[in-house]
Coordinates of C-alpha atoms in Angstrom, one line a residue:
X1 CA 5.8 -9.5 -16.1
X2 CA 5.6 -12.7 -14.1
X3 CA 7.4 -14.6 -16.8
X4 CA 10.5 -12.5 -16.7
X5 CA 10.4 -12.3 -12.9
X6 CA 10.3 -16.1 -12.7
X7 CA 13.1 -16.5 -15.3
X8 CA 15.3 -14.1 -13.5
X9 CA 14.4 -15.6 -10.1
X10 CA 15.5 -19.0 -11.5
X11 CA 18.8 -17.5 -12.4
X12 CA 19.1 -16.2 -8.8
X13 CA 18.2 -19.6 -7.2
X14 CA 20.7 -21.4 -9.4
X15 CA 23.6 -19.1 -8.6
X16 CA 22.6 -18.9 -5.0
X17 CA 23.8 -22.5 -4.7
X18 CA 27.2 -21.5 -5.7
X19 CA 29.8 -20.0 -3.3
X20 CA 32.9 -17.8 -3.5
X21 CA 33.3 -16.3 -7.0
X22 CA 29.9 -17.6 -8.2
X23 CA 28.2 -15.3 -5.7
X24 CA 29.2 -12.4 -8.0
X25 CA 27.0 -13.9 -10.7
X26 CA 24.2 -14.4 -8.2
X27 CA 24.4 -10.7 -7.2
X28 CA 24.0 -9.8 -10.8
X29 CA 21.0 -12.1 -11.3
X30 CA 19.4 -10.5 -8.2
X31 CA 19.9 -7.1 -9.7
X32 CA 18.3 -8.3 -12.9
X33 CA 15.3 -9.5 -10.9
X34 CA 15.0 -6.2 -9.2
X35 CA 15.3 -4.0 -12.3
X36 CA 13.7 -6.1 -15.0
X37 CA 11.3 -8.3 -13.2
X38 CA 9.5 -5.6 -11.4
X39 CA 10.0 -2.3 -13.1
X40 CA 7.1 -0.7 -15.0
X41 CA 8.1 -0.3 -18.6
X42 CA 7.3 3.0 -20.2
X43 CA 6.6 1.7 -23.7
X44 CA 4.5 -1.4 -23.7
X45 CA 3.7 -3.3 -26.8
X46 CA 0.6 -2.3 -28.8
X47 CA -1.2 -5.3 -27.6
X48 CA -0.5 -4.4 -24.0
X49 CA 1.4 -7.6 -23.3
X50 CA 4.9 -6.6 -22.2
X51 CA 6.2 -10.2 -21.7
X52 CA 7.6 -10.6 -25.2
X53 CA 9.5 -7.3 -25.0
X54 CA 11.0 -8.3 -21.7
X55 CA 12.0 -11.7 -23.1
X56 CA 13.8 -9.9 -25.9
X57 CA 15.6 -7.7 -23.3
X58 CA 16.7 -10.7 -21.3
X59 CA 18.0 -12.5 -24.4
X60 CA 19.8 -9.3 -25.3
X61 CA 21.4 -9.1 -21.9
X62 CA 22.0 -12.9 -21.6
X63 CA 25.4 -14.1 -20.2
X64 CA 28.2 -14.8 -22.6
X65 CA 29.6 -17.4 -20.2
X66 CA 28.2 -20.9 -20.7
X67 CA 25.1 -20.9 -18.5
X68 CA 26.5 -23.6 -16.1
X69 CA 30.1 -22.5 -16.2
X70 CA 30.5 -22.3 -12.4
X71 CA 28.7 -25.6 -11.8
X72 CA 31.5 -27.7 -13.1
X73 CA 34.1 -25.4 -11.6
X74 CA 34.7 -27.5 -8.6
X75 CA 37.0 -29.6 -9.3
X76 CA 47.5 -31.0 -11.8
X77 CA 52.7 -31.8 -10.0
X78 CA 55.6 -33.6 -11.2
X79 CA 59.1 -32.5 -12.0
X80 CA 59.2 -31.5 -15.6
X81 CA 56.9 -29.2 -17.6
X82 CA 55.9 -28.9 -21.2
X83 CA 52.9 -28.4 -23.4
X84 CA 51.9 -28.9 -27.0
X85 CA 49.2 -26.8 -28.6
X86 CA 47.5 -26.7 -32.0
X87 CA 44.0 -25.6 -32.8
X88 CA 42.4 -26.9 -36.0
X89 CA 40.1 -24.3 -37.6
X90 CA 37.4 -26.9 -37.9
X91 CA 37.1 -27.1 -34.1
X92 CA 36.5 -23.4 -33.5
X93 CA 33.2 -22.4 -32.0
X94 CA 32.0 -19.0 -31.1
X95 CA 31.8 -18.1 -27.4
X96 CA 33.8 -21.1 -26.0
X97 CA 37.6 -21.2 -26.0
X98 CA 38.7 -24.3 -28.0
X99 CA 41.4 -26.5 -26.6
X100 CA 44.1 -27.8 -28.9
X101 CA 43.7 -30.9 -31.0
X102 CA 46.4 -32.5 -29.0
X103 CA 47.5 -31.1 -25.7
X104 CA 50.4 -32.7 -23.9
X105 CA 51.1 -31.1 -20.6
X106 CA 52.5 -32.4 -17.3
X107 CA 50.3 -32.0 -14.2
X108 CA 51.9 -28.7 -13.4
X109 CA 49.5 -27.3 -16.0
X110 CA 45.9 -26.2 -15.6
X111 CA 43.3 -28.6 -16.8
X112 CA 41.8 -32.0 -17.0
X113 CA 39.0 -33.4 -19.1
X114 CA 37.0 -36.4 -18.3
X115 CA 36.0 -39.1 -20.8
X116 CA 33.5 -41.9 -19.9
X117 CA 30.4 -42.0 -17.9
X118 CA 30.9 -41.1 -14.2
X119 CA 34.3 -39.8 -15.1
X120 CA 32.4 -36.7 -16.1
X121 CA 30.5 -36.7 -12.9
X122 CA 27.2 -37.3 -14.7
X123 CA 26.2 -39.5 -17.6
X124 CA 24.9 -36.6 -19.6
X125 CA 27.4 -33.8 -19.0
X126 CA 26.3 -30.5 -20.4
X127 CA 28.4 -28.1 -22.3
X128 CA 29.5 -25.9 -19.4
X129 CA 30.9 -28.8 -17.4
X130 CA 33.1 -29.8 -20.2
X131 CA 34.2 -26.2 -20.6
X132 CA 35.2 -26.1 -16.9
X133 CA 37.1 -29.4 -17.0
X134 CA 39.0 -28.4 -20.1
X135 CA 39.9 -25.0 -18.7
X136 CA 40.5 -25.5 -15.0
X137 CA 41.2 -29.3 -14.7
X138 CA 40.6 -31.6 -11.8
X139 CA 39.9 -28.6 -9.6
X140 CA 36.4 -28.6 -11.1
X141 CA 35.8 -32.2 -10.0
X142 CA 37.3 -31.8 -6.6
X143 CA 35.2 -28.7 -5.8
X144 CA 32.0 -30.5 -6.8
X145 CA 33.0 -33.3 -4.5
X146 CA 33.8 -31.0 -1.6
X147 CA 31.0 -28.5 -1.9
X148 CA 30.0 -27.1 1.5
X149 CA 26.5 -26.1 2.7
X150 CA 25.8 -22.4 2.9
X151 CA 25.8 -21.0 6.5
X152 CA 25.0 -17.5 8.0
X153 CA 22.0 -17.0 5.7
X154 CA 21.0 -13.8 7.4
X155 CA 24.4 -12.1 6.7
X156 CA 24.1 -13.2 3.1
X157 CA 20.6 -11.9 2.9
X158 CA 21.7 -8.5 4.2
X159 CA 24.5 -8.4 1.7
X160 CA 22.0 -9.1 -1.1
X161 CA 19.6 -6.4 0.1
X162 CA 22.5 -3.9 0.3
X163 CA 23.5 -4.8 -3.3
X164 CA 20.0 -4.2 -4.6
X165 CA 19.6 -1.0 -2.6
X166 CA 22.9 0.4 -3.9
X167 CA 21.8 -0.5 -7.4
X168 CA 18.5 1.4 -7.1
X169 CA 19.8 4.4 -5.2
X170 CA 21.7 6.2 -8.0
X171 CA 18.6 6.1 -10.2
X172 CA 16.1 7.1 -7.4
X173 CA 18.2 10.0 -6.1
X174 CA 18.1 11.7 -9.6
X175 CA 14.3 12.0 -9.4
X176 CA 13.4 15.2 -7.5
X177 CA 9.9 13.9 -6.6
X178 CA 11.5 10.9 -4.8
X179 CA 13.6 12.9 -2.3
X180 CA 11.9 11.3 0.7
X181 CA 12.5 7.8 -0.7
X182 CA 16.1 8.8 -1.4
X183 CA 16.6 9.8 2.2
X184 CA 15.1 6.6 3.5
X185 CA 17.3 4.6 1.1
X186 CA 20.5 6.4 2.3
X187 CA 19.6 5.8 6.0
X188 CA 18.9 2.1 5.5
X189 CA 22.0 1.6 3.4
X190 CA 24.2 3.2 6.2
X191 CA 22.6 1.1 8.9
X192 CA 23.1 -2.2 7.1
X193 CA 26.7 -1.2 6.2
X194 CA 27.4 -0.5 9.8
X195 CA 26.0 -3.8 10.9
X196 CA 27.9 -5.8 8.3
X197 CA 31.2 -3.9 9.2
X198 CA 30.8 -5.4 12.8
X199 CA 29.3 -8.8 11.9
X200 CA 30.6 -11.7 9.8
X201 CA 28.3 -14.5 11.1
X202 CA 24.7 -14.7 12.1
X203 CA 25.8 -15.0 15.7
X204 CA 27.4 -11.6 15.6
X205 CA 24.2 -9.8 14.4
X206 CA 22.3 -7.5 16.8
X207 CA 18.9 -8.6 18.1
X208 CA 17.0 -5.9 16.1
X209 CA 18.4 -7.1 12.8
X210 CA 15.1 -8.6 11.6
X211 CA 13.5 -5.1 11.9
X212 CA 16.3 -3.5 9.9
X213 CA 16.0 -6.2 7.2
X214 CA 12.2 -5.7 7.0
X215 CA 12.6 -1.9 6.7
X216 CA 15.2 -2.4 3.9
X217 CA 12.8 -4.7 2.1
X218 CA 10.0 -2.2 2.4
X219 CA 12.2 0.6 0.9
X220 CA 13.2 -1.7 -2.0
X221 CA 9.6 -2.6 -2.6
X222 CA 8.7 1.1 -2.9
X223 CA 11.6 1.7 -5.3
X224 CA 10.3 -1.1 -7.6
X225 CA 7.1 0.8 -8.2
X226 CA 9.0 3.9 -9.5
X227 CA 9.2 4.2 -13.3
X228 CA 12.7 4.2 -14.6
X229 CA 14.2 4.9 -18.0
X230 CA 14.9 1.6 -19.9
X231 CA 18.0 2.9 -21.7
X232 CA 19.7 3.8 -18.4
X233 CA 18.8 0.5 -17.0
X234 CA 20.1 -1.3 -20.1
X235 CA 23.5 0.5 -19.8
X236 CA 23.7 -0.2 -16.1
X237 CA 23.0 -3.9 -16.5
X238 CA 25.6 -4.3 -19.3
X239 CA 28.2 -2.5 -17.2
X240 CA 27.6 -4.5 -14.1
X241 CA 27.5 -7.8 -16.1
X242 CA 30.8 -7.1 -17.8
X243 CA 32.5 -6.2 -14.5
X244 CA 31.0 -9.3 -12.8
X245 CA 32.0 -11.6 -15.6
X246 CA 35.6 -10.4 -15.6
X247 CA 35.8 -10.6 -11.8
X248 CA 34.3 -14.1 -11.8
X249 CA 36.8 -15.3 -14.3
X250 CA 39.6 -13.8 -12.3
X251 CA 38.5 -15.6 -9.1
X252 CA 38.0 -18.9 -10.9
X253 CA 41.6 -18.7 -12.3
X254 CA 42.9 -17.7 -8.9
X255 CA 41.1 -20.6 -7.2
X256 CA 42.5 -23.1 -9.8
X257 CA 46.0 -21.7 -9.2
X258 CA 45.7 -22.1 -5.5
X259 CA 44.5 -25.7 -6.0
X260 CA 47.6 -26.4 -8.1
X261 CA 49.7 -24.8 -5.4
X262 CA 48.2 -27.1 -2.8
X263 CA 48.8 -30.1 -5.1
X264 CA 52.5 -29.3 -5.6
X265 CA 53.3 -28.3 -2.0
X266 CA 54.5 -31.0 0.4
X267 CA 52.0 -31.4 3.2
X268 CA 53.2 -30.1 6.6
X269 CA 52.8 -33.6 8.1
X270 CA 55.1 -35.2 5.6
X271 CA 57.7 -32.4 5.9
X272 CA 57.6 -32.9 9.7
X273 CA 58.2 -36.7 9.3
X274 CA 61.1 -36.2 6.9
X275 CA 62.8 -33.7 9.3
X276 CA 62.3 -35.9 12.4
X277 CA 63.7 -39.0 10.6
X278 CA 66.7 -37.1 9.4
X279 CA 67.5 -35.8 12.9
X280 CA 67.1 -39.3 14.4
X281 CA 69.3 -40.9 11.8
X282 CA 72.3 -38.8 12.9
X283 CA 71.5 -39.5 16.5
X284 CA 71.6 -43.2 15.9
X285 CA 73.9 -43.6 12.9
X286 CA 75.5 -46.8 14.3
X287 CA 72.2 -48.5 13.6
X288 CA 73.1 -48.4 9.9
X289 CA 74.0 -51.7 8.3
X290 CA 74.3 -53.0 4.8
X291 CA 73.4 -56.3 3.1
X292 CA 75.4 -55.8 -0.1
X293 CA 75.4 -59.5 -1.0
X294 CA 71.6 -59.4 -1.6
X295 CA 71.6 -56.0 -3.2
X296 CA 73.6 -57.2 -6.2
X297 CA 72.4 -60.8 -6.4
X298 CA 70.9 -61.3 -9.9
X299 CA 69.0 -64.4 -8.9
X300 CA 66.7 -62.5 -6.6
X301 CA 63.6 -60.4 -7.4
X302 CA 64.7 -56.7 -7.5
X303 CA 62.1 -53.9 -7.3
X304 CA 63.1 -50.3 -8.0
X305 CA 61.3 -47.2 -6.7
X306 CA 62.1 -43.6 -7.6
X307 CA 60.7 -41.4 -4.8
X308 CA 61.3 -38.4 -2.5
X309 CA 58.3 -39.3 -0.3
X310 CA 59.0 -41.6 2.7
X311 CA 55.4 -42.6 3.3
X312 CA 54.6 -43.2 -0.4
X313 CA 57.6 -45.5 -1.0
X314 CA 56.9 -47.3 2.3
X315 CA 53.3 -48.0 1.3
X316 CA 54.5 -49.4 -2.1
X317 CA 57.0 -51.8 -0.3
X318 CA 54.6 -52.8 2.4
X319 CA 51.7 -53.5 0.1
X320 CA 54.0 -55.6 -2.2
X321 CA 55.4 -57.6 0.7
X322 CA 52.0 -58.2 2.4
X323 CA 50.7 -59.9 -0.7
X324 CA 53.8 -61.8 -1.7
X325 CA 53.8 -65.6 -1.3
X326 CA 57.6 -65.6 -0.6
X327 CA 59.5 -62.5 0.5
X328 CA 62.9 -64.1 1.1
X329 CA 64.0 -63.3 -2.5
X330 CA 62.6 -59.8 -2.5
X331 CA 65.0 -56.8 -2.7
X332 CA 63.7 -53.2 -2.9
X333 CA 65.9 -50.4 -4.1
X334 CA 64.6 -46.9 -3.2
X335 CA 66.3 -44.2 -5.3
X336 CA 66.0 -40.8 -3.7
X337 CA 67.7 -37.4 -3.5
X338 CA 70.1 -35.7 -1.0
X339 CA 67.3 -34.0 0.9
X340 CA 65.4 -37.2 1.7
X341 CA 68.2 -39.7 1.7
X342 CA 68.8 -39.8 5.5
X343 CA 65.1 -39.8 6.3
X344 CA 64.6 -42.7 4.0
X345 CA 67.6 -44.6 5.4
X346 CA 66.4 -44.2 9.0
X347 CA 62.8 -45.2 8.1
X348 CA 63.7 -48.4 6.3
X349 CA 66.3 -49.3 9.0
X350 CA 63.8 -49.0 11.8
X351 CA 61.0 -50.8 9.9
X352 CA 61.0 -54.4 8.7
X353 CA 59.0 -55.9 5.9
X354 CA 58.9 -59.6 6.6
X355 CA 62.0 -61.2 5.0
X356 CA 62.5 -58.6 2.3
X357 CA 65.4 -56.2 2.4
X358 CA 65.4 -52.5 1.4
X359 CA 68.4 -50.5 0.0
X360 CA 68.2 -46.7 -0.1
X361 CA 70.4 -45.0 -2.8
X362 CA 71.2 -41.4 -3.2
X363 CA 71.0 -40.9 -7.0
X364 CA 72.6 -37.4 -6.6
X365 CA 75.8 -38.7 -5.0
X366 CA 78.6 -38.5 -7.6
X367 CA 81.1 -40.4 -5.3
X368 CA 78.9 -43.5 -5.5
X369 CA 77.8 -43.6 -9.1
X370 CA 80.1 -41.3 -11.0
X371 CA 78.7 -40.4 -14.4
X372 CA 75.6 -42.4 -13.6
X373 CA 74.2 -39.6 -11.6
X374 CA 72.1 -36.5 -12.3
X375 CA 72.2 -33.1 -10.7
X376 CA 68.7 -33.8 -9.3
X377 CA 66.3 -36.7 -9.0
X378 CA 63.5 -36.7 -11.5
X379 CA 60.3 -38.7 -10.9
X380 CA 58.0 -40.2 -13.5
X381 CA 56.5 -37.4 -15.6
X382 CA 52.7 -37.3 -16.0
X383 CA 51.2 -35.7 -19.2
X384 CA 47.6 -34.9 -20.1
X385 CA 46.9 -35.8 -23.7
X386 CA 43.7 -34.4 -25.1
X387 CA 42.2 -34.7 -28.6
X388 CA 38.8 -34.8 -30.3
X389 CA 36.9 -38.1 -30.7
X390 CA 36.3 -37.1 -34.3
X391 CA 36.8 -34.1 -36.6
X392 CA 33.3 -32.8 -36.1
X393 CA 33.1 -33.3 -32.3
X394 CA 32.8 -30.1 -30.1
X395 CA 35.9 -29.2 -28.2
X396 CA 34.2 -29.8 -24.9
X397 CA 33.8 -33.5 -25.8
X398 CA 37.5 -34.0 -26.3
X399 CA 38.9 -37.3 -25.1
X400 CA 41.6 -36.9 -22.5
X401 CA 44.1 -39.5 -21.3
X402 CA 46.8 -39.3 -18.7
X403 CA 50.1 -40.7 -19.7
X404 CA 52.8 -41.3 -17.1
X405 CA 56.3 -41.9 -18.5
X406 CA 59.9 -42.5 -17.5
X407 CA 62.0 -39.5 -16.4
X408 CA 65.7 -38.9 -17.0
X409 CA 66.6 -40.8 -13.9
X410 CA 65.1 -44.1 -15.3
X411 CA 67.7 -44.1 -18.0
X412 CA 70.5 -44.5 -15.4
X413 CA 69.2 -48.0 -14.3
X414 CA 71.7 -50.1 -16.4
X415 CA 74.6 -48.1 -14.9
X416 CA 73.4 -48.1 -11.3
X417 CA 72.5 -51.8 -11.3
X418 CA 75.4 -53.2 -13.4
X419 CA 75.1 -56.7 -11.9
X420 CA 71.4 -57.1 -12.5
X421 CA 69.6 -58.4 -15.6
X422 CA 66.0 -57.8 -14.7
X423 CA 64.1 -55.4 -12.4
X424 CA 60.5 -54.3 -11.8
X425 CA 60.1 -50.6 -11.5
X426 CA 57.2 -49.3 -9.4
X427 CA 56.1 -45.7 -9.2
X428 CA 55.6 -44.4 -5.7
X429 CA 51.9 -43.7 -6.3
X430 CA 50.9 -47.3 -6.6
X431 CA 49.4 -49.9 -4.2
X432 CA 50.0 -53.6 -4.8
X433 CA 47.1 -55.9 -4.1
X434 CA 48.3 -59.3 -5.4
X435 CA 51.5 -61.3 -5.6
X436 CA 53.8 -60.0 -8.3
X437 CA 56.1 -63.0 -8.6
X438 CA 54.6 -64.1 -11.9
X439 CA 56.2 -61.0 -13.5
X440 CA 59.6 -62.6 -13.1
X441 CA 58.7 -65.6 -15.3
X442 CA 57.4 -63.4 -18.2
X443 CA 58.8 -64.2 -21.6
X444 CA 58.8 -60.7 -23.2
X445 CA 60.0 -62.0 -26.6
X446 CA 63.1 -59.8 -26.7
X447 CA 61.3 -56.6 -25.8
X448 CA 63.0 -54.2 -23.4
X449 CA 60.2 -53.4 -21.1
X450 CA 56.7 -54.7 -20.2
X451 CA 54.1 -52.1 -19.6
X452 CA 50.4 -51.3 -19.8
X453 CA 49.6 -50.0 -23.3
X454 CA 47.1 -47.2 -23.9
X455 CA 45.8 -47.8 -27.4
X456 CA 43.4 -44.9 -27.2
X457 CA 46.5 -42.7 -27.6
X458 CA 48.4 -43.8 -30.7
X459 CA 51.5 -42.5 -32.3
X460 CA 49.6 -41.5 -35.4
X461 CA 47.5 -39.1 -33.3
X462 CA 50.7 -37.4 -32.2
X463 CA 52.1 -37.2 -35.7
X464 CA 52.1 -33.4 -35.7
X465 CA 54.7 -33.4 -33.0
X466 CA 56.9 -36.3 -34.0
X467 CA 58.4 -34.2 -36.8
X468 CA 60.6 -36.0 -39.3
X469 CA 61.2 -39.0 -37.1
X470 CA 60.0 -42.4 -38.4
X471 CA 57.3 -44.1 -36.3
X472 CA 54.6 -46.7 -36.6
X473 CA 51.3 -44.8 -37.0
X474 CA 49.2 -47.4 -35.2
X475 CA 51.5 -48.2 -32.3
X476 CA 50.1 -47.5 -28.9
X477 CA 51.5 -45.3 -26.1
X478 CA 52.2 -46.9 -22.7
X479 CA 52.3 -46.1 -19.0
X480 CA 54.8 -46.2 -16.2
X481 CA 53.6 -47.3 -12.8
X482 CA 54.4 -51.0 -13.2
X483 CA 57.2 -51.9 -15.6
X484 CA 59.2 -55.0 -16.1
X485 CA 62.6 -54.1 -17.5
X486 CA 65.1 -56.4 -19.1
X487 CA 68.4 -54.6 -18.3
X488 CA 70.5 -57.0 -20.4
X489 CA 68.4 -56.3 -23.5
X490 CA 68.5 -52.6 -22.6
X491 CA 72.3 -52.6 -22.6
X492 CA 72.4 -54.6 -25.9
X493 CA 70.3 -52.0 -27.7
X494 CA 71.9 -49.0 -25.9
X495 CA 68.5 -47.6 -25.1
X496 CA 69.9 -44.9 -22.8
X497 CA 72.1 -43.5 -25.6
X498 CA 69.2 -43.4 -28.0
X499 CA 67.1 -41.5 -25.5
X500 CA 69.8 -38.9 -24.7
X501 CA 70.3 -38.3 -28.5
X502 CA 66.6 -37.8 -29.0
X503 CA 66.4 -35.4 -26.0
X504 CA 69.0 -33.2 -27.6
X505 CA 67.2 -33.2 -30.9
X506 CA 63.8 -32.3 -29.5
X507 CA 64.8 -30.3 -26.5
X508 CA 63.3 -27.1 -27.9
X509 CA 59.9 -28.7 -28.5
X510 CA 57.2 -28.7 -25.9
X511 CA 56.5 -32.1 -24.6
X512 CA 60.0 -33.2 -25.5
X513 CA 60.2 -35.7 -22.6
X514 CA 57.1 -37.6 -23.8
X515 CA 58.2 -37.4 -27.4
X516 CA 61.7 -38.7 -26.7
X517 CA 60.4 -41.6 -24.6
X518 CA 57.8 -42.8 -27.1
X519 CA 60.3 -42.7 -29.9
X520 CA 63.0 -44.5 -27.8
X521 CA 60.8 -47.4 -26.8
X522 CA 59.0 -47.8 -30.2
X523 CA 58.8 -51.5 -30.9
X524 CA 60.3 -52.3 -27.5
X525 CA 57.2 -52.6 -25.4
X526 CA 55.8 -55.9 -24.3
X527 CA 52.1 -55.3 -23.6
X528 CA 51.1 -56.5 -20.1
X529 CA 47.6 -57.8 -19.5
X530 CA 45.4 -54.9 -18.4
X531 CA 44.4 -56.9 -15.3
X532 CA 47.8 -56.1 -13.8
X533 CA 47.2 -52.4 -13.4
X534 CA 44.1 -50.1 -12.9
X535 CA 45.0 -46.5 -13.4
X536 CA 43.2 -43.2 -12.7
X537 CA 42.8 -43.3 -8.9
X538 CA 44.3 -39.8 -8.8
X539 CA 41.9 -38.1 -11.1
X540 CA 38.9 -40.3 -12.0
X541 CA 35.9 -40.3 -9.7
X542 CA 34.0 -42.9 -11.8
X543 CA 36.1 -46.0 -11.4
X544 CA 34.3 -49.2 -10.7
X545 CA 34.8 -50.4 -7.1
X546 CA 34.7 -54.1 -8.2
X547 CA 37.4 -53.4 -10.7
X548 CA 39.5 -51.7 -8.0
X549 CA 39.2 -54.7 -5.8
X550 CA 40.3 -57.1 -8.5
X551 CA 43.3 -55.2 -9.9
X552 CA 46.7 -56.4 -9.0
X553 CA 48.1 -52.9 -8.8
X554 CA 46.3 -49.6 -8.2
X555 CA 47.9 -46.6 -9.8
X556 CA 47.1 -43.1 -8.4
X557 CA 48.2 -41.3 -11.4
X558 CA 46.8 -37.7 -11.5
X559 CA 46.8 -34.8 -9.2
X560 CA 44.8 -36.2 -6.3
X561 CA 47.5 -38.3 -4.6
X562 CA 46.3 -40.4 -1.6
X563 CA 48.7 -38.7 0.8
X564 CA 47.2 -35.3 0.0
X565 CA 44.1 -33.7 1.6
X566 CA 42.9 -33.3 -2.0
X567 CA 43.0 -37.0 -2.6
X568 CA 39.7 -38.7 -3.7
X569 CA 38.3 -39.9 -0.3
X570 CA 36.7 -43.2 -1.5
X571 CA 40.1 -44.3 -3.0
X572 CA 42.2 -43.3 0.0
X573 CA 41.3 -46.3 2.1
X574 CA 43.1 -48.7 -0.3
X575 CA 46.3 -46.7 0.3
X576 CA 45.9 -45.9 4.0
X577 CA 45.5 -49.5 5.2
X578 CA 49.2 -50.1 4.4
X579 CA 50.4 -47.4 6.9
X580 CA 51.6 -48.4 10.3
X581 CA 49.1 -46.4 12.4
X582 CA 50.9 -47.2 15.6
X583 CA 54.2 -45.7 14.5
X584 CA 55.4 -42.9 16.9
X585 CA 56.6 -40.5 14.2
X586 CA 53.4 -40.8 12.1
X587 CA 51.3 -40.0 15.2
X588 CA 53.5 -37.1 16.3
X589 CA 53.4 -35.6 12.8
X590 CA 49.7 -36.2 12.2
X591 CA 50.3 -38.4 9.2
X592 CA 47.5 -40.8 10.2
X593 CA 44.8 -38.2 9.8

């Protein structure tokens, strides 16, 4: 009897640490303790030892969820969406949903899987943590990092007692000989219900609550000594468990959805800043001035940023300028949309960045760029690519990479900057930590763009989705974030036309943007040294701090952008130090929090 009680109590203690939806499982485990751990069984084994019979019952009623499924459930928003799914039969495993062999989804989708060491939160990650990461994504990791201590323990204790009492009451009331106990049960249940209806914290509870709690404990203890029919208990436990499991899954999915909503929604502080800057621009429009002679001078160093985020683009420029040896030759072009154009203009007109100049362009303005415009600005698209380490590996051990690629807007660069021959494109979620002037002297050997390659994701691994298109099986995929682009070579090879043709061909396929981009730049990537960029600061908790300090560029690819409350705290400091904390607008809109 003590063995099953201890086992069920262990269940209770584990789930007691969880909050929100996991409390549902805790309640069930408490119910299991009450019914199974303490009830006298009517048919003991011939030897008189009932522990083996109880163990069989517990195994029979064991959870179908992975036993640690909520532990990892603690912890993805760009412009375009898409996904690719295929599930090999060899990977199927009973009881655990199997992710596809290759999943390609932008960060508007649901899940993230970690790969190495601390990236999985622990060196030896158990099965359920992998399940959580694959199913619910970076929300699992974020929730583990932001777990709060449990408060109002007395209120929670009363709720637990009420749950147990309600579980016992229907069985006790059916026994005529226990009418007195039934009456006491009913009275105590009503008293606790009344207290909880008026109190939500321990501070709200009446002074005599300890006495009420002890009376409830005494009634429950008496109920535990009553013999009950095992068949009825078995049915009740199964019913409660099924309902609890369904409700827990619902709350986990709902929580993950709300996390995604928080990721994709512009913070109130940034919205405030954009509106304030827009209003101030029209109040002081005579402040506007142009330096067109520098904007189109091909002898200067031109940096291009696609962004609809004032603060993010400002940090990119500020961090680049701060670490530059010479800023006289630096020209920054910020390509944005109608909604943020005037806010961007005013911000970069009222802020100076040493000797560098900043041009703000509205990519949605047909009067300025004619056919070289789009109906809306598109930012770099981030995809999650997941596939097994080998054919026999369990699905929860799938390797996952995050691939950030060019958007439609990038393919307008040769038309927008007709006088330029070379540009460096920076995503708005990067921070520069070293001088980038060496990029302008790179000999790319006739390649169109220099980028960081990801050889853990090769074209051959995506062969199921490349269709009839020819490709080199062992060529690596690559990342946006920091890209050196030879516009002259781009125009010679007509890269944009190739891309648009491929987009039309694969437009009905999921992951078409990634597919078209990889095929367009096949054999046209010059591999930059990996010391230039360190990626993963927007999703990977396990990055080496020394590696972060040594990297020339930090790329916050992933959901947890540094300007969001959801950003990874230990990485935020590398981004925040390039904000002007004395700026009036930042202070008034609480951007410096």
